[in-house]
Coordinates of C-alpha atoms in Angstrom, one line a residue:
M1 CA 11.8 -6.4 6.7
A2 CA 10.0 -7.0 3.4
P3 CA 6.3 -7.9 3.8
T4 CA 6.6 -10.5 1.0
N5 CA 9.6 -12.2 2.7
L6 CA 7.8 -12.2 6.0
A7 CA 4.7 -13.8 4.5
L8 CA 6.9 -16.5 2.9
A9 CA 8.6 -17.0 6.3
R10 CA 5.3 -17.4 8.1
K11 CA 4.0 -19.8 5.5
R12 CA 7.3 -21.8 5.7
D13 CA 7.2 -21.9 9.5
A14 CA 3.5 -22.9 9.7
A15 CA 4.3 -25.8 7.3
K16 CA 6.8 -27.1 9.8
L17 CA 3.9 -28.3 12.0
T18 CA 3.0 -30.9 9.4
E19 CA 6.4 -31.4 7.9
G20 CA 7.2 -35.0 7.0
L21 CA 3.6 -36.1 7.7
R22 CA 2.6 -36.6 4.1
G23 CA 4.3 -40.0 3.7
I24 CA 3.0 -41.1 7.1
V25 CA -0.6 -40.2 6.2
V26 CA -0.3 -42.2 2.9
Y27 CA 0.9 -45.1 5.0
L28 CA -2.0 -44.8 7.4
V29 CA -4.5 -44.6 4.6
A30 CA -3.1 -47.8 3.2
I31 CA -3.3 -49.5 6.6
S32 CA -6.8 -48.2 7.1
C33 CA -7.8 -49.7 3.7
L34 CA -6.5 -53.1 4.8
I35 CA -8.3 -52.8 8.2
N36 CA -11.6 -51.9 6.6
L37 CA -11.4 -54.7 3.9
L38 CA -10.6 -57.2 6.7
A39 CA -13.5 -55.8 8.7
L40 CA -15.8 -57.5 6.1
T41 CA -14.6 -60.9 7.6
G42 CA -17.4 -61.0 10.1
S43 CA -20.1 -60.5 7.5
L44 CA -18.7 -63.0 5.0
Y45 CA -18.1 -65.6 7.8
M46 CA -21.7 -65.3 9.1
M47 CA -23.1 -65.6 5.6
Q48 CA -21.0 -68.7 4.8
V49 CA -21.8 -70.3 8.1
Y50 CA -25.6 -69.9 7.6
D51 CA -25.7 -70.5 3.9
R52 CA -23.1 -73.2 3.5
A53 CA -22.0 -74.9 6.8
L54 CA -25.5 -75.2 8.3
T55 CA -27.3 -76.2 5.1
S56 CA -24.6 -78.9 4.3
G57 CA -24.2 -80.0 7.9
S58 CA -20.5 -80.2 7.4
V59 CA -18.3 -79.8 10.5
Q60 CA -15.2 -79.7 8.4
T61 CA -16.6 -76.7 6.4
L62 CA -17.4 -74.9 9.7
V63 CA -14.0 -75.5 11.1
A64 CA -12.3 -74.3 7.9
L65 CA -14.4 -71.2 7.7
S66 CA -13.7 -70.5 11.4
V67 CA -9.9 -70.9 11.0
I68 CA -9.9 -68.6 8.0
A69 CA -12.0 -66.0 9.9
L70 CA -9.7 -66.2 12.9
V71 CA -6.6 -65.6 10.8
L72 CA -8.2 -62.6 9.1
F73 CA -9.4 -61.2 12.4
L74 CA -5.8 -61.5 13.8
F75 CA -4.5 -59.6 10.8
Q76 CA -7.1 -56.9 11.3
G77 CA -6.2 -56.5 14.9
G78 CA -2.5 -56.4 14.1
F79 CA -3.0 -53.7 11.5
D80 CA -5.3 -51.8 13.9
A81 CA -2.6 -51.9 16.6
I82 CA 0.1 -50.7 14.1
R83 CA -2.1 -47.8 13.2
S84 CA -2.7 -46.9 16.8
R85 CA 1.0 -47.0 17.6
V86 CA 1.9 -44.9 14.5
L87 CA -0.7 -42.2 15.6
S88 CA 0.7 -42.3 19.1
R89 CA 4.2 -41.7 17.7
I90 CA 2.9 -38.9 15.6
G91 CA 1.5 -37.2 18.7
A92 CA 4.8 -37.7 20.6
R93 CA 6.8 -36.2 17.7
F94 CA 4.4 -33.3 17.4
D95 CA 4.9 -32.6 21.1
H96 CA 8.6 -32.9 20.7
E97 CA 8.7 -30.4 17.9
V98 CA 6.1 -27.9 18.9
A99 CA 6.2 -27.9 22.8
P100 CA 9.5 -25.9 22.9
I101 CA 8.1 -23.4 20.5
A102 CA 4.8 -23.1 22.4
H103 CA 6.8 -22.7 25.6
R104 CA 8.8 -19.9 24.1
V105 CA 5.6 -18.0 23.3
T106 CA 4.5 -18.8 26.9
I107 CA 7.5 -16.9 28.1
D108 CA 6.9 -14.0 25.7
M109 CA 3.1 -13.5 26.2
P110 CA 3.2 -12.0 29.7
R111 CA 5.4 -9.2 28.7
F112 CA 2.8 -8.2 26.1
G113 CA 0.0 -8.0 28.7
F114 CA -1.4 -11.5 28.6
S115 CA -2.1 -13.3 31.9
T116 CA -0.1 -16.3 33.0
T117 CA -3.1 -18.5 32.4
E118 CA -3.4 -17.3 28.8
A119 CA 0.3 -17.9 28.3
L120 CA 0.2 -21.4 29.7
E121 CA -2.7 -22.3 27.4
R122 CA -0.2 -22.8 24.6
G123 CA 1.3 -25.7 26.5
R124 CA -2.2 -27.2 27.1
D125 CA -2.9 -26.9 23.4
V126 CA 0.1 -29.2 22.7
D127 CA -1.3 -31.7 25.2
T128 CA -4.7 -31.5 23.6
V129 CA -3.5 -32.3 20.1
R130 CA -1.2 -35.1 21.4
S131 CA -4.0 -36.6 23.4
F132 CA -6.4 -36.5 20.4
L133 CA -3.8 -38.2 18.1
G134 CA -3.3 -40.9 20.7
G135 CA -7.0 -41.6 21.1
Q136 CA -9.8 -43.2 19.1
G137 CA -10.7 -40.0 17.1
P138 CA -8.1 -40.2 14.3
G139 CA -8.9 -43.9 13.7
A140 CA -12.6 -42.9 13.1
L141 CA -11.5 -40.2 10.7
F142 CA -9.4 -42.6 8.7
D143 CA -12.2 -45.1 8.6
L144 CA -14.9 -42.6 7.3
P145 CA -13.7 -42.7 3.7
W146 CA -14.1 -46.5 3.5
I147 CA -17.8 -46.5 4.4
P148 CA -18.6 -46.9 0.7
I149 CA -16.9 -50.4 0.8
Y150 CA -19.6 -51.6 3.3
L151 CA -22.4 -49.8 1.5
G152 CA -21.3 -51.5 -1.7
F153 CA -21.2 -54.9 -0.1
I154 CA -24.7 -54.4 1.4
Y155 CA -26.0 -53.1 -1.9
L156 CA -24.7 -56.3 -3.6
L157 CA -26.7 -58.3 -1.0
H158 CA -29.8 -56.3 -1.9
P159 CA -30.3 -52.7 -3.2
W160 CA -33.0 -51.9 -0.6
L161 CA -30.7 -52.8 2.2
G162 CA -28.0 -50.6 0.6
A163 CA -30.4 -47.7 0.3
L164 CA -31.5 -48.0 3.9
T165 CA -28.0 -48.1 5.3
L166 CA -26.9 -45.2 3.1
G167 CA -29.9 -43.1 4.4
G168 CA -28.9 -43.9 8.0
A169 CA -25.3 -42.9 7.3
V170 CA -26.4 -39.6 5.8
V171 CA -28.7 -38.8 8.7
L172 CA -26.0 -39.5 11.2
S173 CA -23.5 -37.3 9.3
L174 CA -26.0 -34.5 9.3
L175 CA -26.5 -34.9 13.1
T176 CA -22.8 -34.6 13.5
L177 CA -22.6 -31.3 11.5
A178 CA -25.7 -29.9 13.3
S179 CA -24.0 -30.7 16.7
E180 CA -20.8 -28.8 15.5
I181 CA -22.8 -25.8 14.3
V182 CA -25.0 -25.5 17.4
A183 CA -22.2 -26.1 20.0
R184 CA -19.5 -24.1 18.4
R185 CA -20.4 -20.7 19.9
I186 CA -21.1 -22.1 23.4
A187 CA -17.9 -24.1 23.3
G188 CA -15.9 -20.9 22.5
E189 CA -17.6 -19.0 25.4
A190 CA -16.9 -22.0 27.7
R191 CA -13.3 -21.8 26.8
Q192 CA -13.1 -18.1 27.5
S193 CA -14.9 -18.6 30.8
A194 CA -12.4 -21.3 31.7
L195 CA -9.6 -18.9 31.0
G196 CA -11.2 -16.2 33.2
R197 CA -11.7 -18.7 36.1
S198 CA -8.1 -19.9 35.8
T199 CA -6.8 -16.3 35.8
I200 CA -8.6 -15.6 39.0
A201 CA -7.3 -18.7 40.6
E202 CA -3.7 -17.9 39.5
S203 CA -4.1 -14.3 40.9
N204 CA -5.4 -15.6 44.2
A205 CA -2.6 -18.1 44.5
R206 CA 0.0 -15.4 43.7
N207 CA -1.5 -13.1 46.4
A208 CA -2.0 -15.8 49.1
E209 CA -0.1 -13.9 51.8
V210 CA -2.1 -10.7 51.3
L211 CA -5.4 -12.6 51.3
K212 CA -4.5 -14.4 54.5
A213 CA -3.0 -11.4 56.4
M214 CA -5.9 -9.0 55.6
G215 CA -8.7 -11.6 55.9
F216 CA -10.4 -11.3 52.5
A217 CA -9.6 -14.8 51.3
G218 CA -13.3 -15.6 51.7
R219 CA -14.3 -12.8 49.3
A220 CA -11.6 -13.9 46.9
T221 CA -13.0 -17.4 47.0
Q222 CA -16.4 -16.1 46.4
R223 CA -15.1 -14.2 43.3
F224 CA -13.7 -17.5 42.0
A225 CA -16.9 -19.3 42.8
E226 CA -18.9 -16.8 40.7
A227 CA -16.6 -17.2 37.8
N228 CA -16.7 -21.0 38.2
E229 CA -20.5 -20.9 38.2
V230 CA -20.5 -19.1 34.8
H231 CA -18.0 -21.6 33.4
L232 CA -20.0 -24.6 34.7
D233 CA -23.2 -23.2 33.2
L234 CA -21.6 -22.8 29.8
Q235 CA -19.9 -26.1 30.0
S236 CA -23.1 -27.8 31.0
R237 CA -25.0 -26.2 28.1
A238 CA -22.3 -27.4 25.7
S239 CA -22.3 -30.9 27.1
D240 CA -26.1 -31.0 27.0
I241 CA -26.1 -30.2 23.3
V242 CA -23.4 -32.6 22.4
G243 CA -24.8 -35.3 24.7
S244 CA -28.3 -34.9 23.3
F245 CA -27.1 -35.2 19.7
G246 CA -25.0 -38.2 20.7
A247 CA -27.9 -39.9 22.5
F248 CA -30.2 -39.4 19.5
A249 CA -27.5 -40.7 17.1
K250 CA -27.1 -43.8 19.3
I251 CA -30.8 -44.5 19.3
L252 CA -31.0 -43.9 15.6
R253 CA -28.2 -46.3 15.0
M254 CA -29.9 -49.0 17.0
I255 CA -33.2 -48.4 15.2
L256 CA -31.4 -48.6 11.9
Q257 CA -29.7 -51.8 12.8
S258 CA -33.0 -53.3 13.7
A259 CA -34.5 -51.9 10.6
V260 CA -31.9 -53.7 8.5
L261 CA -32.7 -57.0 10.2
G262 CA -36.4 -56.4 9.8
L263 CA -36.1 -55.5 6.1
G264 CA -33.8 -58.5 5.6
A265 CA -36.3 -60.8 7.2
Y266 CA -39.0 -59.4 4.9
L267 CA -36.9 -59.9 1.8
T268 CA -36.1 -63.5 3.0
I269 CA -39.8 -64.2 3.4
K270 CA -40.3 -62.9 -0.1
G271 CA -37.5 -65.2 -1.3
E272 CA -35.2 -62.4 -2.4
L273 CA -32.5 -62.9 0.3
S274 CA -30.9 -65.8 2.1
A275 CA -30.9 -66.2 5.9
G276 CA -27.1 -65.8 6.0
A277 CA -27.4 -62.6 4.0
I278 CA -29.6 -61.1 6.8
I279 CA -26.9 -61.6 9.4
A280 CA -24.2 -60.4 7.0
A281 CA -26.1 -57.3 6.1
S282 CA -26.7 -56.5 9.8
V283 CA -23.0 -56.9 10.7
A284 CA -21.9 -54.9 7.6
S285 CA -24.3 -52.1 8.3
A286 CA -23.1 -51.9 11.9
R287 CA -19.5 -51.7 10.7
A288 CA -20.5 -49.1 8.1
L289 CA -22.1 -46.8 10.7
A290 CA -19.4 -47.4 13.4
P291 CA -17.0 -44.7 12.0
V292 CA -19.8 -42.2 12.0
D293 CA -20.8 -43.2 15.5
Q294 CA -17.1 -42.9 16.7
A295 CA -16.8 -39.6 15.0
I296 CA -19.8 -38.3 16.9
A297 CA -18.4 -39.7 20.2
N298 CA -15.0 -38.1 19.5
W299 CA -16.3 -34.9 18.0
K300 CA -15.7 -32.8 21.1
P301 CA -12.1 -33.8 21.3
F302 CA -11.7 -33.4 17.6
V303 CA -13.0 -29.8 17.7
A304 CA -10.8 -29.0 20.7
A305 CA -7.8 -30.5 18.9
R306 CA -8.6 -28.5 15.8
Q307 CA -8.9 -25.2 17.8
S308 CA -5.7 -26.0 19.6
F309 CA -3.8 -26.7 16.4
A310 CA -5.0 -23.4 14.9
R311 CA -3.7 -21.5 18.0
L312 CA -0.4 -23.4 17.7
R313 CA -0.2 -22.5 14.1
E314 CA -0.7 -18.8 15.0
T315 CA 2.0 -19.3 17.7
V316 CA 4.5 -20.5 15.1
V317 CA 3.6 -17.7 12.7
A318 CA 4.0 -15.1 15.5
L319 CA 7.6 -16.2 15.9
S320 CA 8.4 -16.1 12.2
K321 CA 11.2 -13.9 10.9
A322 CA 12.0 -13.1 7.3
I323 CA 15.7 -13.2 8.1
E324 CA 17.8 -14.1 11.0
P325 CA 20.0 -11.2 12.3
M326 CA 23.7 -11.5 11.4
P327 CA 26.1 -11.8 14.5
L328 CA 27.7 -8.5 15.3
P329 CA 30.8 -7.7 17.4
A330 CA 30.0 -7.3 21.1
P331 CA 28.9 -3.7 21.8
H332 CA 31.5 -1.5 23.6
R333 CA 31.0 2.2 22.6
D334 CA 27.6 3.7 23.4
L335 CA 23.9 3.5 23.9
K336 CA 21.7 5.8 21.8
V337 CA 18.0 6.3 22.4
D338 CA 16.6 8.0 19.3
R339 CA 13.2 9.6 19.7
I340 CA 11.5 6.5 20.9
T341 CA 7.7 6.2 21.4
V342 CA 6.4 3.2 23.3
A343 CA 2.8 2.0 23.6
A344 CA 1.4 -0.5 26.1
P345 CA 1.0 -3.9 24.3
G346 CA -2.6 -4.8 24.0
S347 CA -4.2 -1.5 24.9
G348 CA -2.0 0.6 22.5
Q349 CA -1.9 3.5 25.0
I350 CA 1.1 5.7 24.5
L351 CA 3.3 5.5 27.7
L352 CA 6.5 7.1 26.5
S353 CA 6.9 9.7 23.7
E354 CA 9.8 11.1 21.8
V355 CA 12.5 10.2 24.3
S356 CA 16.1 10.8 23.2
F357 CA 19.5 10.6 24.9
E358 CA 23.0 9.2 24.5
V359 CA 25.3 7.5 26.9
G360 CA 28.9 6.6 26.4
A361 CA 30.9 3.7 27.8
G362 CA 31.9 3.9 31.4
K363 CA 29.0 6.2 32.4
A364 CA 26.0 5.7 34.7
V365 CA 22.6 7.4 34.3
G366 CA 19.9 7.7 36.9
I367 CA 16.3 7.9 35.8
I368 CA 13.9 9.6 38.3
G369 CA 10.4 10.9 38.2
P370 CA 6.9 10.4 39.7
S371 CA 5.2 7.0 39.8
G372 CA 3.4 6.2 36.6
G373 CA 5.6 8.7 34.6
G374 CA 7.0 6.1 32.3
K375 CA 10.3 5.0 33.9
T376 CA 9.6 1.3 33.8
T377 CA 8.4 1.6 30.3
L378 CA 11.7 3.1 29.3
V379 CA 13.5 0.2 31.0
R380 CA 11.4 -2.3 29.0
A381 CA 12.2 -0.5 25.8
L382 CA 16.0 -0.3 26.5
T383 CA 16.1 -4.0 27.2
G384 CA 14.0 -5.0 24.2
I385 CA 11.1 -6.4 26.4
W386 CA 8.7 -4.0 24.7
P387 CA 9.1 -2.9 21.1
T388 CA 9.2 0.7 20.2
L389 CA 6.3 2.2 18.2
R390 CA 8.6 4.8 16.6
G391 CA 12.3 5.6 17.0
A392 CA 15.1 3.2 17.9
V393 CA 17.3 2.0 20.7
R394 CA 20.8 1.4 19.4
L395 CA 23.9 -0.2 20.8
D396 CA 27.0 0.8 18.9
G397 CA 24.8 2.2 16.2
A398 CA 22.8 -1.0 15.6
E399 CA 19.1 -1.3 16.5
L400 CA 18.3 -4.0 19.1
E401 CA 16.4 -6.0 16.4
Q402 CA 19.6 -6.3 14.4
W403 CA 21.2 -8.4 17.2
P404 CA 20.6 -12.1 17.5
E405 CA 18.6 -12.6 20.7
E406 CA 21.2 -14.6 22.6
D407 CA 24.0 -12.2 21.6
L408 CA 22.0 -9.3 22.8
G409 CA 21.2 -11.1 26.0
R410 CA 24.9 -11.6 26.8
A411 CA 25.4 -7.9 26.3
V412 CA 22.5 -6.9 28.6
G413 CA 22.1 -7.2 32.4
Y414 CA 18.6 -6.6 33.7
L415 CA 17.3 -6.3 37.3
P416 CA 13.5 -5.8 37.2
Q417 CA 11.5 -4.0 39.8
E418 CA 10.0 -7.2 41.1
V419 CA 12.7 -9.8 41.1
G420 CA 11.6 -13.4 40.3
L421 CA 14.0 -16.2 40.5
L422 CA 13.7 -19.6 38.8
D423 CA 12.9 -22.8 40.6
A424 CA 16.6 -23.8 40.3
T425 CA 19.8 -23.6 42.3
V426 CA 21.6 -20.3 43.2
E427 CA 24.3 -21.2 40.6
E428 CA 21.8 -21.8 37.8
N429 CA 20.0 -18.6 38.6
I430 CA 23.1 -16.4 38.6
S431 CA 24.5 -18.1 35.5
R432 CA 21.3 -17.7 33.6
L433 CA 20.9 -21.5 33.1
S434 CA 24.2 -21.6 31.3
E435 CA 24.9 -24.9 29.6
H436 CA 28.6 -24.7 30.4
E437 CA 29.7 -24.6 34.0
D438 CA 31.3 -21.3 34.8
S439 CA 32.0 -21.3 38.5
S440 CA 34.5 -18.5 38.3
G441 CA 32.0 -16.2 36.5
V442 CA 29.3 -17.1 39.0
V443 CA 31.5 -16.4 42.0
A444 CA 32.8 -13.2 40.4
A445 CA 29.2 -11.9 39.9
A446 CA 28.2 -12.9 43.5
T447 CA 31.3 -11.2 44.9
A448 CA 30.7 -8.0 42.9
T449 CA 27.3 -7.7 44.6
G450 CA 28.7 -8.7 48.1
I451 CA 26.7 -11.9 48.5
H452 CA 29.4 -14.6 48.1
D453 CA 29.6 -15.0 51.9
M454 CA 25.8 -15.2 52.2
I455 CA 25.6 -17.9 49.5
V456 CA 28.3 -20.1 50.9
R457 CA 26.4 -20.1 54.3
L458 CA 23.4 -21.7 52.6
P459 CA 22.8 -25.4 53.2
A460 CA 24.4 -26.4 49.8
G461 CA 26.1 -23.2 48.9
Y462 CA 25.8 -22.3 45.3
R463 CA 24.0 -25.6 44.6
T464 CA 21.1 -24.7 47.1
P465 CA 17.7 -25.0 45.4
L466 CA 15.7 -21.8 45.8
G467 CA 12.2 -23.3 45.2
P468 CA 9.4 -21.7 43.3
Q469 CA 9.9 -17.9 42.8
G470 CA 13.0 -18.1 45.1
M471 CA 10.8 -18.2 48.1
A472 CA 13.4 -20.1 50.2
I473 CA 15.3 -16.8 50.8
S474 CA 14.3 -13.3 51.8
A475 CA 13.3 -10.5 49.4
G476 CA 16.6 -8.7 50.0
Q477 CA 18.5 -11.8 49.2
R478 CA 16.5 -12.4 46.1
Q479 CA 17.2 -8.9 44.9
R480 CA 20.9 -9.3 45.4
I481 CA 21.0 -12.6 43.6
G482 CA 19.0 -11.0 40.8
L483 CA 21.6 -8.3 40.7
A484 CA 24.4 -10.9 40.5
R485 CA 22.5 -12.5 37.6
A486 CA 22.4 -9.1 35.9
L487 CA 26.1 -8.7 36.3
Y488 CA 27.0 -12.3 35.2
G489 CA 29.1 -12.4 32.1
N490 CA 30.3 -8.8 32.2
P491 CA 27.4 -7.3 30.1
F492 CA 28.0 -4.0 28.4
L493 CA 24.6 -2.5 29.3
V494 CA 23.2 -3.0 32.8
V495 CA 19.7 -1.8 33.5
M496 CA 18.3 -1.7 37.0
D497 CA 14.7 -0.8 38.0
E498 CA 14.5 0.1 41.7
P499 CA 17.6 -2.0 42.6
N500 CA 17.7 -0.9 46.3
S501 CA 14.0 -1.3 47.1
N502 CA 14.6 -4.3 49.4
L503 CA 18.2 -3.6 50.4
D504 CA 19.6 -2.7 53.8
G505 CA 22.6 -0.3 54.3
E506 CA 25.1 -3.1 53.6
G507 CA 23.3 -4.0 50.4
E508 CA 23.1 -0.4 49.2
A509 CA 26.9 0.0 49.8
A510 CA 27.5 -3.1 47.8
L511 CA 25.2 -1.8 45.0
T512 CA 27.2 1.5 44.8
K513 CA 30.5 -0.4 44.7
A514 CA 29.1 -2.7 42.0
I515 CA 28.1 0.4 39.9
E516 CA 31.6 1.9 40.3
Q517 CA 33.2 -1.4 39.2
L518 CA 30.9 -1.5 36.1
K519 CA 31.9 2.0 35.1
A520 CA 35.5 1.2 35.6
R521 CA 35.4 -1.7 33.1
G522 CA 33.6 0.4 30.5
A523 CA 30.0 -0.7 31.0
I524 CA 26.9 1.6 30.7
V525 CA 24.6 1.5 33.7
I526 CA 21.0 2.8 33.7
I527 CA 19.3 3.0 37.1
V528 CA 15.6 3.8 37.8
A529 CA 15.2 4.9 41.4
H530 CA 13.1 6.8 43.9
R531 CA 15.7 6.6 46.7
P532 CA 18.7 8.9 46.1
S533 CA 21.0 6.4 47.7
A534 CA 20.8 4.4 44.5
L535 CA 22.1 7.3 42.5
A536 CA 25.3 7.9 44.5
A537 CA 27.5 6.6 41.7
V538 CA 25.7 7.9 38.7
D539 CA 27.1 10.6 36.4
Y540 CA 23.9 11.9 34.8
V541 CA 20.3 12.0 35.7
G542 CA 17.2 12.0 33.5
V543 CA 13.7 13.1 34.6
I544 CA 10.7 11.2 33.2
Q545 CA 7.3 12.9 33.7
A546 CA 4.0 12.1 32.0
G547 CA 5.8 10.0 29.4
K548 CA 8.3 12.7 28.5
L549 CA 12.0 13.1 29.2
T550 CA 11.7 16.6 30.8
A551 CA 15.3 17.0 31.8
F552 CA 18.7 15.3 31.2
G553 CA 22.1 16.4 32.4
P554 CA 24.9 16.1 34.9
K555 CA 23.6 14.9 38.3
D556 CA 24.5 18.0 40.2
Q557 CA 22.4 20.1 37.8
I558 CA 19.3 18.0 38.1
I559 CA 19.2 16.9 41.8
R560 CA 19.3 19.4 44.6
P561 CA 19.0 18.3 48.2
T562 CA 16.4 19.9 50.4
G563 CA 18.2 22.4 52.6
G564 CA 21.9 22.8 53.0
A565 CA 24.6 20.1 53.1
E566 CA 24.3 19.7 56.8
A567 CA 20.6 19.1 56.5
A568 CA 21.2 16.6 53.7
E569 CA 23.7 14.7 55.8
A570 CA 21.4 14.7 58.9
A571 CA 18.5 13.3 56.9
P572 CA 18.5 9.5 57.1
R573 CA 17.1 9.2 53.5
P574 CA 17.3 12.6 51.8
A575 CA 14.8 12.9 49.0
A576 CA 15.7 14.4 45.7
T577 CA 13.5 17.4 45.0
M578 CA 12.3 18.1 41.5
P579 CA 10.4 21.3 40.8
K580 CA 7.2 20.9 38.8
A581 CA 8.5 23.6 36.5
M582 CA 12.2 23.0 35.6
P583 CA 14.3 26.2 36.0
F584 CA 16.2 25.4 32.8
E585 CA 15.3 24.6 29.2
L586 CA 14.9 20.9 28.1
Q587 CA 18.0 20.0 26.1
R588 CA 19.5 16.9 24.8
V589 CA 22.8 16.2 26.5
S590 CA 25.3 13.8 24.9
V591 CA 27.5 12.2 27.5

């Protein structure tokens, strides 16, 4: 993938966040111009009332001025409502376009070592930006460029009044910048502390049964409370800074408004200003400073929205691709693992190094080895969950990255070590949320794993909701439904990580039968197991130790039961023995 092409793709995808907004922004600028011109109505009305209607004593003049002012105020309110509705629609459109992309990253982040809380933050970022667009903040930003209109009007009344109002606007703007500079670091720390607090809360909720059964829920709560105290302290400091600047700005604005009245009175006494101009200058100065005051009041949401937008932009860039892979024929020949090295995302620690083997269609391979040796890392590399640092995993000669993701997904069946089911029905879980109803395929996958009878005994059969994480059924039932999901659609490569960890004898028999059926139809099966019963139907066995493939060959050459055949039969769960020093040379076996 050419770096130049990738950079262009990232720039293009980042631009999608603001695509089509230029015309809308021009429209909003024009609307804001009309709103701010019409906002002079109050000043002009007061000046005409005091200088014309009162001095002439004409009721007709007062009524005419009042009617004109009322009409102009209605127009201003109408344009203001239009602007608010447009901004609200922009927020909704932004959510519509970006929320699915953010959710896609939410799905991807945990497999790269991020916590669920960090992953879900992308969704909250979309909410933050949408809420800001629908609030008062954008209106204040659109009004800021029109402050010179009011300053010019006040200057026309008297230069001194214009200079006083301009000075106040500059001071208030400097206060806003000072608030941003001082609060930025603490706001960042407060955000990180909020993530840490939420991560602890999510971890405690996930382990609720353990906390209750072993009686350390209180200590877990105390751990959360400590993290919460840190967050509250940082949040309070950030709020104190912003609140102090806001309060000072509010007082300064009140002082400035009074100063305008006082200076206007002085100029009137000197005969340089009319009584109506005093009121007009006061109303205009208040309107001139209102956008600054609103900007200060909405500065915290604005900063949060800006940070959220930056993270969302990074999110879109992270998904950028220079080219989309071309659709390839469904794989049917072989799986080749070519000297792959895999590092843990985030830490960069090498977990698997220089692993190579080949498997042909219709064969099953068992992967054994001590805990922490790298078996699950191999599974994640074979399924494309973790990228390889070096080397390649190939299906029919093509690297996994060369397959469109959905096409590769149809060719792969995966049963993880910890089976998690979606908060959906049994049918939706097995069919992988297929958009097209495929009852025959769902039933075939369930029958292959021996759970069809179990499913039809559920309250609503295949349409039974499983609840969050599939907690409505037992661990063994979840594992077998997860296996049916892995087999759905007749995938070419089926990878299982500890597939019998929660199965009883009947479930293990069904697993062995399913593996035999997969081999018979030409699929490749990779099984990671500690219990030898899961390896009954495999043809070859690989041994992973300390991140290395230390042996690979026919099953009867790698696994030797402890004792004789009689002892092996007598043992309820015979364990495969694996000498620390292999009695044969490491060699690559092509099967």
